[in-house]
Short mmCIF file of C-alpha atoms and ligand atoms in Angstrom, two decimals:
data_model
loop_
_atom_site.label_atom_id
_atom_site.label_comp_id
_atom_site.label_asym_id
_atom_site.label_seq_id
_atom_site.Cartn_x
_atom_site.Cartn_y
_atom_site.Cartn_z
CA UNK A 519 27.18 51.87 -60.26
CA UNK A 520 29.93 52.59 -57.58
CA UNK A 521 29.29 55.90 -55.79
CA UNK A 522 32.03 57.55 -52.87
CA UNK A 523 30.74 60.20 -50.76
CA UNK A 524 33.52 60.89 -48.18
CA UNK A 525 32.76 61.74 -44.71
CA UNK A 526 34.39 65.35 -43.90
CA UNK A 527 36.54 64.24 -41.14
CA UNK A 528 40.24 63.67 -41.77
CA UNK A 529 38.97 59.77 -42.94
CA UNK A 530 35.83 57.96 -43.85
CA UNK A 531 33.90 56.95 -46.77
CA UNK A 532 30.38 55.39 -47.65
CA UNK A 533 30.61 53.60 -50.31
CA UNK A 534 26.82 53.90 -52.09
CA UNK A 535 26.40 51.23 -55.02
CA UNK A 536 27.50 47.91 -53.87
CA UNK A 537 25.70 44.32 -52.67
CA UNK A 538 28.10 42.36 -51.43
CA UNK A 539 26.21 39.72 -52.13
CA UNK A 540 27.17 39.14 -55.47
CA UNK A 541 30.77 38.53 -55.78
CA UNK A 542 32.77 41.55 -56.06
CA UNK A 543 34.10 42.24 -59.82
CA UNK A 544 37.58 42.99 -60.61
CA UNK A 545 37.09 46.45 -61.42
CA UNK A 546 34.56 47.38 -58.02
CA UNK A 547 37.19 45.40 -55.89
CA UNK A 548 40.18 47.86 -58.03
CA UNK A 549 37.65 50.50 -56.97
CA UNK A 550 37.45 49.35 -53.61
CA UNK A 551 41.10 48.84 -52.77
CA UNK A 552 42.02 52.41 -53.80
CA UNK A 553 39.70 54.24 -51.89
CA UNK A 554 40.91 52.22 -49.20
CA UNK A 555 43.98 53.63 -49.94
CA UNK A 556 42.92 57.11 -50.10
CA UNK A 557 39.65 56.79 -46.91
CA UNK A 558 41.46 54.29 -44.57
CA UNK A 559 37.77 53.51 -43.31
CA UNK A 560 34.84 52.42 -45.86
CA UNK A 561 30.97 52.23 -45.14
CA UNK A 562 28.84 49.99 -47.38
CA UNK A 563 25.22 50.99 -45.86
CA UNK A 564 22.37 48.07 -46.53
CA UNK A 565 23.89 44.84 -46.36
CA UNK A 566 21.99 41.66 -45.78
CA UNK A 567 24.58 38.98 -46.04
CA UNK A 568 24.76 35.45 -44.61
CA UNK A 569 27.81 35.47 -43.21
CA UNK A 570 29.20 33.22 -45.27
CA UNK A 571 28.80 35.89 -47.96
CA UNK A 572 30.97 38.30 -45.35
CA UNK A 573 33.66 35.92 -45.42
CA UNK A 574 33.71 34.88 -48.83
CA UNK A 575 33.76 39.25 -49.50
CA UNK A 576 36.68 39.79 -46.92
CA UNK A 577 38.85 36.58 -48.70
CA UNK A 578 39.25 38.85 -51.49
CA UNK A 579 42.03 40.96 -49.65
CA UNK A 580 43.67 38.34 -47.64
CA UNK A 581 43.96 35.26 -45.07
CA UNK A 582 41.54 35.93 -42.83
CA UNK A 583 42.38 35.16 -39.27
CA UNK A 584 40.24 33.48 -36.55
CA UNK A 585 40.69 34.11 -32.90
CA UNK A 586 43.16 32.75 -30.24
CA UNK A 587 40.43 31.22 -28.03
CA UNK A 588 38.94 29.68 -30.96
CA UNK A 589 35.92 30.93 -29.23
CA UNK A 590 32.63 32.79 -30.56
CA UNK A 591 32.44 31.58 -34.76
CA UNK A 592 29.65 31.47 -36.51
CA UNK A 593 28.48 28.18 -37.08
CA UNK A 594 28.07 27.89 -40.59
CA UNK A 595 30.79 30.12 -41.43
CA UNK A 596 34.32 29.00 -38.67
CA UNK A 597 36.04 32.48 -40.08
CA UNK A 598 33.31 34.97 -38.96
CA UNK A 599 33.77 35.85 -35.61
CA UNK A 600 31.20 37.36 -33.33
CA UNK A 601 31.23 40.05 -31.35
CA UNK A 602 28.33 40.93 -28.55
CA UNK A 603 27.62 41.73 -25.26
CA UNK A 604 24.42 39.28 -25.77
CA UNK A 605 23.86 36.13 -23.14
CA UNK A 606 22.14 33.07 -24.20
CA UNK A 607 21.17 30.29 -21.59
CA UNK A 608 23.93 32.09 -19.24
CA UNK A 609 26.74 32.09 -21.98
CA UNK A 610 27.98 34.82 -24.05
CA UNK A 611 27.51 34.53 -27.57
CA UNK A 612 30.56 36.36 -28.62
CA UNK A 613 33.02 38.40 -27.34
CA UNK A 614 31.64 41.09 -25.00
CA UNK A 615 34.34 43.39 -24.89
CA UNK A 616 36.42 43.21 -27.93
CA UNK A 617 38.52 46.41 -29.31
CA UNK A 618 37.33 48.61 -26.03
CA UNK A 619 40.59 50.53 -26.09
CA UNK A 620 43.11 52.25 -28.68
CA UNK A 621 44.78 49.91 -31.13
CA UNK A 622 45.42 48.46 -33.67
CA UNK A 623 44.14 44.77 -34.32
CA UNK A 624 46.84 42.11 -35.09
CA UNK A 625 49.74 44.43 -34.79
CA UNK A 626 51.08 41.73 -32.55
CA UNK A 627 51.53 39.34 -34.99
CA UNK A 628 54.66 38.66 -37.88
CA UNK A 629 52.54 39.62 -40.53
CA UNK A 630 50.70 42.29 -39.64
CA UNK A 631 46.38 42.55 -39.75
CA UNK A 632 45.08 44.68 -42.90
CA UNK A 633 41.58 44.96 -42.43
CA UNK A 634 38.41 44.31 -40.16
CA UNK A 635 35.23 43.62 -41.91
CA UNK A 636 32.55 44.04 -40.18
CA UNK A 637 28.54 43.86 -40.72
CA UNK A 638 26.70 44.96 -38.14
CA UNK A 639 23.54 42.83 -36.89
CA UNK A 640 22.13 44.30 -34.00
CA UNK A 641 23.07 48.04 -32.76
CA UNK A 642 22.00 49.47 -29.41
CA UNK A 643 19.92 52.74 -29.41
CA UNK A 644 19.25 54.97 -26.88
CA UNK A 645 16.30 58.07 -27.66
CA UNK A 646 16.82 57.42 -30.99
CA UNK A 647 20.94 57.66 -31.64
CA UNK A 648 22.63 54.96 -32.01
CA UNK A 649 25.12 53.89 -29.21
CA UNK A 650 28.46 51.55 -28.96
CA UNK A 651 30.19 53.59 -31.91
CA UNK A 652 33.90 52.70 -33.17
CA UNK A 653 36.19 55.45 -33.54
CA UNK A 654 39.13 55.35 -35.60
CA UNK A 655 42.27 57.95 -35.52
CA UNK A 656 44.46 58.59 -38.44
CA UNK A 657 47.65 57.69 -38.52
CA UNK A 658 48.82 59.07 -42.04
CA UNK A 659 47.77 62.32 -40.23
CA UNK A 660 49.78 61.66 -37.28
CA UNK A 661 52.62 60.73 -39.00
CA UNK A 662 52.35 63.95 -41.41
CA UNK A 663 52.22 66.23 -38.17
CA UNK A 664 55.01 64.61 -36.45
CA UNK A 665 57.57 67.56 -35.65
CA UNK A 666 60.60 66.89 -37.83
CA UNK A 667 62.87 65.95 -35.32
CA UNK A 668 60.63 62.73 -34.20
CA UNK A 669 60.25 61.57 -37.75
CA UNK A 670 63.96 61.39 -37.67
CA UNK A 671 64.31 60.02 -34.26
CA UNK A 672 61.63 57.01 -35.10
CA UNK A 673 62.44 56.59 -38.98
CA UNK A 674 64.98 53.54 -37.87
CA UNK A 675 63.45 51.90 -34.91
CA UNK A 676 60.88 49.49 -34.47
CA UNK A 677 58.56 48.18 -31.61
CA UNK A 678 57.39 45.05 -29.82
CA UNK A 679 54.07 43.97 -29.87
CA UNK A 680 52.35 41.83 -27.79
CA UNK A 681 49.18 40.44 -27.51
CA UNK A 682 49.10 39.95 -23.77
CA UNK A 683 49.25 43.66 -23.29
CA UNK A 684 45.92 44.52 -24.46
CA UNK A 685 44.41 41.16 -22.87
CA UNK A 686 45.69 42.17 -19.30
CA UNK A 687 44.41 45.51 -19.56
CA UNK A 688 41.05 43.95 -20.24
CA UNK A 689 41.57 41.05 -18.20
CA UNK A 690 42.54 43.58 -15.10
CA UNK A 691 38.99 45.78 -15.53
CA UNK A 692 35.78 45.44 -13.14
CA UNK A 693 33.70 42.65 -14.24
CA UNK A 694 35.99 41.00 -17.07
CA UNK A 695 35.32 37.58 -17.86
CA UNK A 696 38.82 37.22 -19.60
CA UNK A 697 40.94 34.98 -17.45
CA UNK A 698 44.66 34.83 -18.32
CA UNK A 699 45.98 33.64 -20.90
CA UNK A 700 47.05 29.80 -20.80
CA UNK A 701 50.64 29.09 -21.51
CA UNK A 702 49.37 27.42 -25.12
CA UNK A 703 47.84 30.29 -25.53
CA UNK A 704 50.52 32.88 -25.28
CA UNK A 705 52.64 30.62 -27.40
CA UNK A 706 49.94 30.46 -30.22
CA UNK A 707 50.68 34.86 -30.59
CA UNK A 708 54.95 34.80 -29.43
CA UNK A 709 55.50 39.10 -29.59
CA UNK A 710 56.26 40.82 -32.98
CA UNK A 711 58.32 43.61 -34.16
CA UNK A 712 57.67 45.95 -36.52
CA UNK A 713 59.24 49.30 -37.98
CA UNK A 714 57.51 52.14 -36.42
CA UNK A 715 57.29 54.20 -40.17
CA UNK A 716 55.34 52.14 -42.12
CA UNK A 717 54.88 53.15 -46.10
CA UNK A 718 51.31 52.10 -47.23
CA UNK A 719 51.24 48.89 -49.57
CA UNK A 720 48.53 50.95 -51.06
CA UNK A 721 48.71 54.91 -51.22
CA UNK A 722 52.73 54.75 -50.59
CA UNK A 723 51.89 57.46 -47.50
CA UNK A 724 53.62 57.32 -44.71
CA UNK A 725 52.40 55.97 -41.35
CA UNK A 726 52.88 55.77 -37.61
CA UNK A 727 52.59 52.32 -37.06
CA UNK A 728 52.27 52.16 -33.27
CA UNK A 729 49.24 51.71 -31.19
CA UNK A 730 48.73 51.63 -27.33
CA UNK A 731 46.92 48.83 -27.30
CA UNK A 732 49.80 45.93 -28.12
CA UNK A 733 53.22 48.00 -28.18
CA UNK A 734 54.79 47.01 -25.50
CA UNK A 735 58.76 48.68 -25.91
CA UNK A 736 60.59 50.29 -28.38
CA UNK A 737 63.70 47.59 -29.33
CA UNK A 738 67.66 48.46 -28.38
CA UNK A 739 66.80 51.64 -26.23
CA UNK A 740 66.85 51.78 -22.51
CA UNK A 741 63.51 51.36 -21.11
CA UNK A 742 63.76 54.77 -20.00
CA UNK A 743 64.16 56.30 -23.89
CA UNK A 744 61.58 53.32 -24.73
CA UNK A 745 59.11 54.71 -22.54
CA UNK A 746 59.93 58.06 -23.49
CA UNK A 747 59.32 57.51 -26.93
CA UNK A 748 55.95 55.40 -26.62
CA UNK A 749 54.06 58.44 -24.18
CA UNK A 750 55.27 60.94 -26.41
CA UNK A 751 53.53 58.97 -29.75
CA UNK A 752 50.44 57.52 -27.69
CA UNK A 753 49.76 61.52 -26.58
CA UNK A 754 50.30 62.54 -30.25
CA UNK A 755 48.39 59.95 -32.07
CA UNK A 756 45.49 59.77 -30.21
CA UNK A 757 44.83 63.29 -30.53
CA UNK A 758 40.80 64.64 -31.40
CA UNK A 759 41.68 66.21 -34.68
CA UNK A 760 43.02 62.55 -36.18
CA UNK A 761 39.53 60.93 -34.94
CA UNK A 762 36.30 59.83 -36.68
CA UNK A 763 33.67 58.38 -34.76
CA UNK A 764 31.72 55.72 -36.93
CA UNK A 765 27.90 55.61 -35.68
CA UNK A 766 26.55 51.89 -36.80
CA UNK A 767 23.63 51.06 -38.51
CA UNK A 768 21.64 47.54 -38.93
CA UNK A 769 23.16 46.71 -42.36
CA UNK A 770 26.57 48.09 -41.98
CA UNK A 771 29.43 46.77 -43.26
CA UNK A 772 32.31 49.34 -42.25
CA UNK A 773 35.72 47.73 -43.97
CA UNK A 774 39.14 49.74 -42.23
CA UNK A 775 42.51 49.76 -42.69
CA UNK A 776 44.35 48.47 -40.17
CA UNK A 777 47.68 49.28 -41.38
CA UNK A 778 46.79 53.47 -41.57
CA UNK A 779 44.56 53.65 -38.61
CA UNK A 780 43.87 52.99 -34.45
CA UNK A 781 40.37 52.01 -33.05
CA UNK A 782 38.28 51.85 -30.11
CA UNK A 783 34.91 50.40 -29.65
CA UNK A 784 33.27 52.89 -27.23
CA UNK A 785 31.19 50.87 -24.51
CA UNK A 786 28.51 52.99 -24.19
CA UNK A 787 25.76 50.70 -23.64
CA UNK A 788 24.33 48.30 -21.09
CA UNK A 789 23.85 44.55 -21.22
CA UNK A 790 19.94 44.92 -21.84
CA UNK A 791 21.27 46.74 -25.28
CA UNK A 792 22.55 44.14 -27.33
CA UNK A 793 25.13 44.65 -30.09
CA UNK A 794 26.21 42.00 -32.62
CA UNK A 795 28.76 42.23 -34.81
CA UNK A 796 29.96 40.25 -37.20
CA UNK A 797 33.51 40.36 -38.20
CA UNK A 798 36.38 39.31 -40.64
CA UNK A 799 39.90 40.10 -39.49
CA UNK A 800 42.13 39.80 -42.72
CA UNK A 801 45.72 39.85 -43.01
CA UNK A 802 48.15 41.90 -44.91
CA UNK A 803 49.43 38.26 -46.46
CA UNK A 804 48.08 39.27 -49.96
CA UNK A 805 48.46 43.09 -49.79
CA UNK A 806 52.30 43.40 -49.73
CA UNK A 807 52.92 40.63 -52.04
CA UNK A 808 54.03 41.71 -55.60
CA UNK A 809 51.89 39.49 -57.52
CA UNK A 810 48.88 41.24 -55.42
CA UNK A 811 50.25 44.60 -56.21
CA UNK A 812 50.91 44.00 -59.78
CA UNK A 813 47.32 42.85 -60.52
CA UNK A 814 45.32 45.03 -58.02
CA UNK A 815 47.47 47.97 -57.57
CA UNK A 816 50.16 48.99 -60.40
CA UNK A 817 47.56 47.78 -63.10
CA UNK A 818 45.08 51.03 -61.86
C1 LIG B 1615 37.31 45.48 -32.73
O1 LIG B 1615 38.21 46.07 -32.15
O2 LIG B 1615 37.54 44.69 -33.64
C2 LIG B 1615 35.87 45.73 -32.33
C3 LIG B 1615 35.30 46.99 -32.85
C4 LIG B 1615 33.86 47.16 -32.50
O3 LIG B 1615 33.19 46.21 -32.08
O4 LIG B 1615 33.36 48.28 -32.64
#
């Protein structure tokens, strides 16, 4: 029996009543999808899945999309990457450094990321307390509080993404092991635009879709109003009272929405306290679609 308890923040659910390692029935994954919709970030506490199991869970609500490098899959499962800061025979074993910034994952691409799945194998503690949180802001929330001038000003304009923004930030900090970004590379992610209002596919709410992380210019301003625009909604989004810090446990598997929130994986912890993550990035391929909405969505 399916059981929400939501967190008291401004997002955030645990989801008590699920093993995801039985395939997910219609009605749980109905059940699922909605308080998506309504949490924006789901726990599902005491998960021991292979991770083919993750991967055949995060299929249900989309493509799911492997990495640019093609680097750090799991083995047995190519669409699970890894994330960790752990070294094996002097190689990393996934990426050590992913998400450590606001934004919003796969912004950068045509069709836009929906969720992250991800089950968490190994997390660092410190005196007890778990370290290497994600936090998450709300962007339904920032949207809502926009003055009402700014929801007029940004209700026609879009933004470019890129993915080469986030990777030279990374790529430019002490001690990164990210080189640059190979011409085949770059041309495997070309920039994306997208409207900066975006209504949810799911609740119909309103969001500020714009992250720091990837949005590199607002389009057909001067750079002057494009910059304008982007410090004024990177101040206002990333704002305390829209945050929720998730603190991992072994057995995790925290499911967010990419399209209603920002993240940042807080790097809190040193390289003799490993953290591995597994993870399913899924695309909002299915989620927009009308036959997707009809079944999973209208049929509620
Ligand atoms: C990510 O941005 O996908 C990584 C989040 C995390 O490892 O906490």
């Amino acid at each position: 029996m399916l059981r929400l308890e939501p967190n008291a923040a401004t997002l955030g659910a645990t989801i008590h009543g699920l093993d995801l390692r039985q395939p997910l029935g219609d009605a749980a994954f109905r059940a699922v999808l909605h308080a998506l919709g309504q949490y924006a970030v789901l726990r599902l506490p005491n998960q021991q899945l292979h991770p083919r199991q993750l991967a055949a869970f995060s299929r249900r609500f989309g493509h799911i999309q492997t990495s640019v490098s093609g680097r750090y899959h799991h083995a047995e499962a190519p669409e699970v990457g890894i994330l960790s800061n752990i070294v094996e025979n002097g190689v990393n074993i996934g990426i050590p450094d992913a998400g450590q910034d606001w934004h919003t994952d796969m912004s950068y691409t045509a069709t836009r990321g929906f969720i992250n799945v991800l089950h968490a194998i190994q997390v660092p503690t410190r005196n007890g307390r778990p370290l290497g949180d994600t936090r998450f802001a709300d962007m339904r929330a920032a949207y809502a509080t926009l003055p009402e001038d700014w929801k007029q000003r940004i209700e026609p304009l879009t933004a470019t993404h890129d993915f080469n923004v986030f990777w030279q930030n990374m790529a430019a900090r002490p001690g990164s092991s990210r080189p640059p970004l190979t011409p085949a590379e770059r041309a495997k992610r070309p920039p994306a635009t997208h409207p900066l209002v975006l209504r949810h596919p799911i609740s119909g709410t309103p969001v500020l879709y714009c992250n720091p992380g990837y949005a590199e210019r607002i389009d057909g301003v001067s750079p002057a109003e494009s910059a304008d625009i982007l410090g004024y909604l990177f101040a206002h989004q990333r704002q305390p009272r829209f945050q929720h810090a998730h603190h991992w446990q072994v057995g995790d598997v925290l499911l967010w929405d990419h399209l209603a929130t920002l993240h940042t994986a807080v790097a809190d912890y040193t390289a003799a306290e490993p953290r591995l993550m597994h993870r399913c990035q899924v695309m909002a391929d299915q989620v927009f679609s009308p036959e997707f909405q009809r079944q999973w969505l209208d049929a509620a």
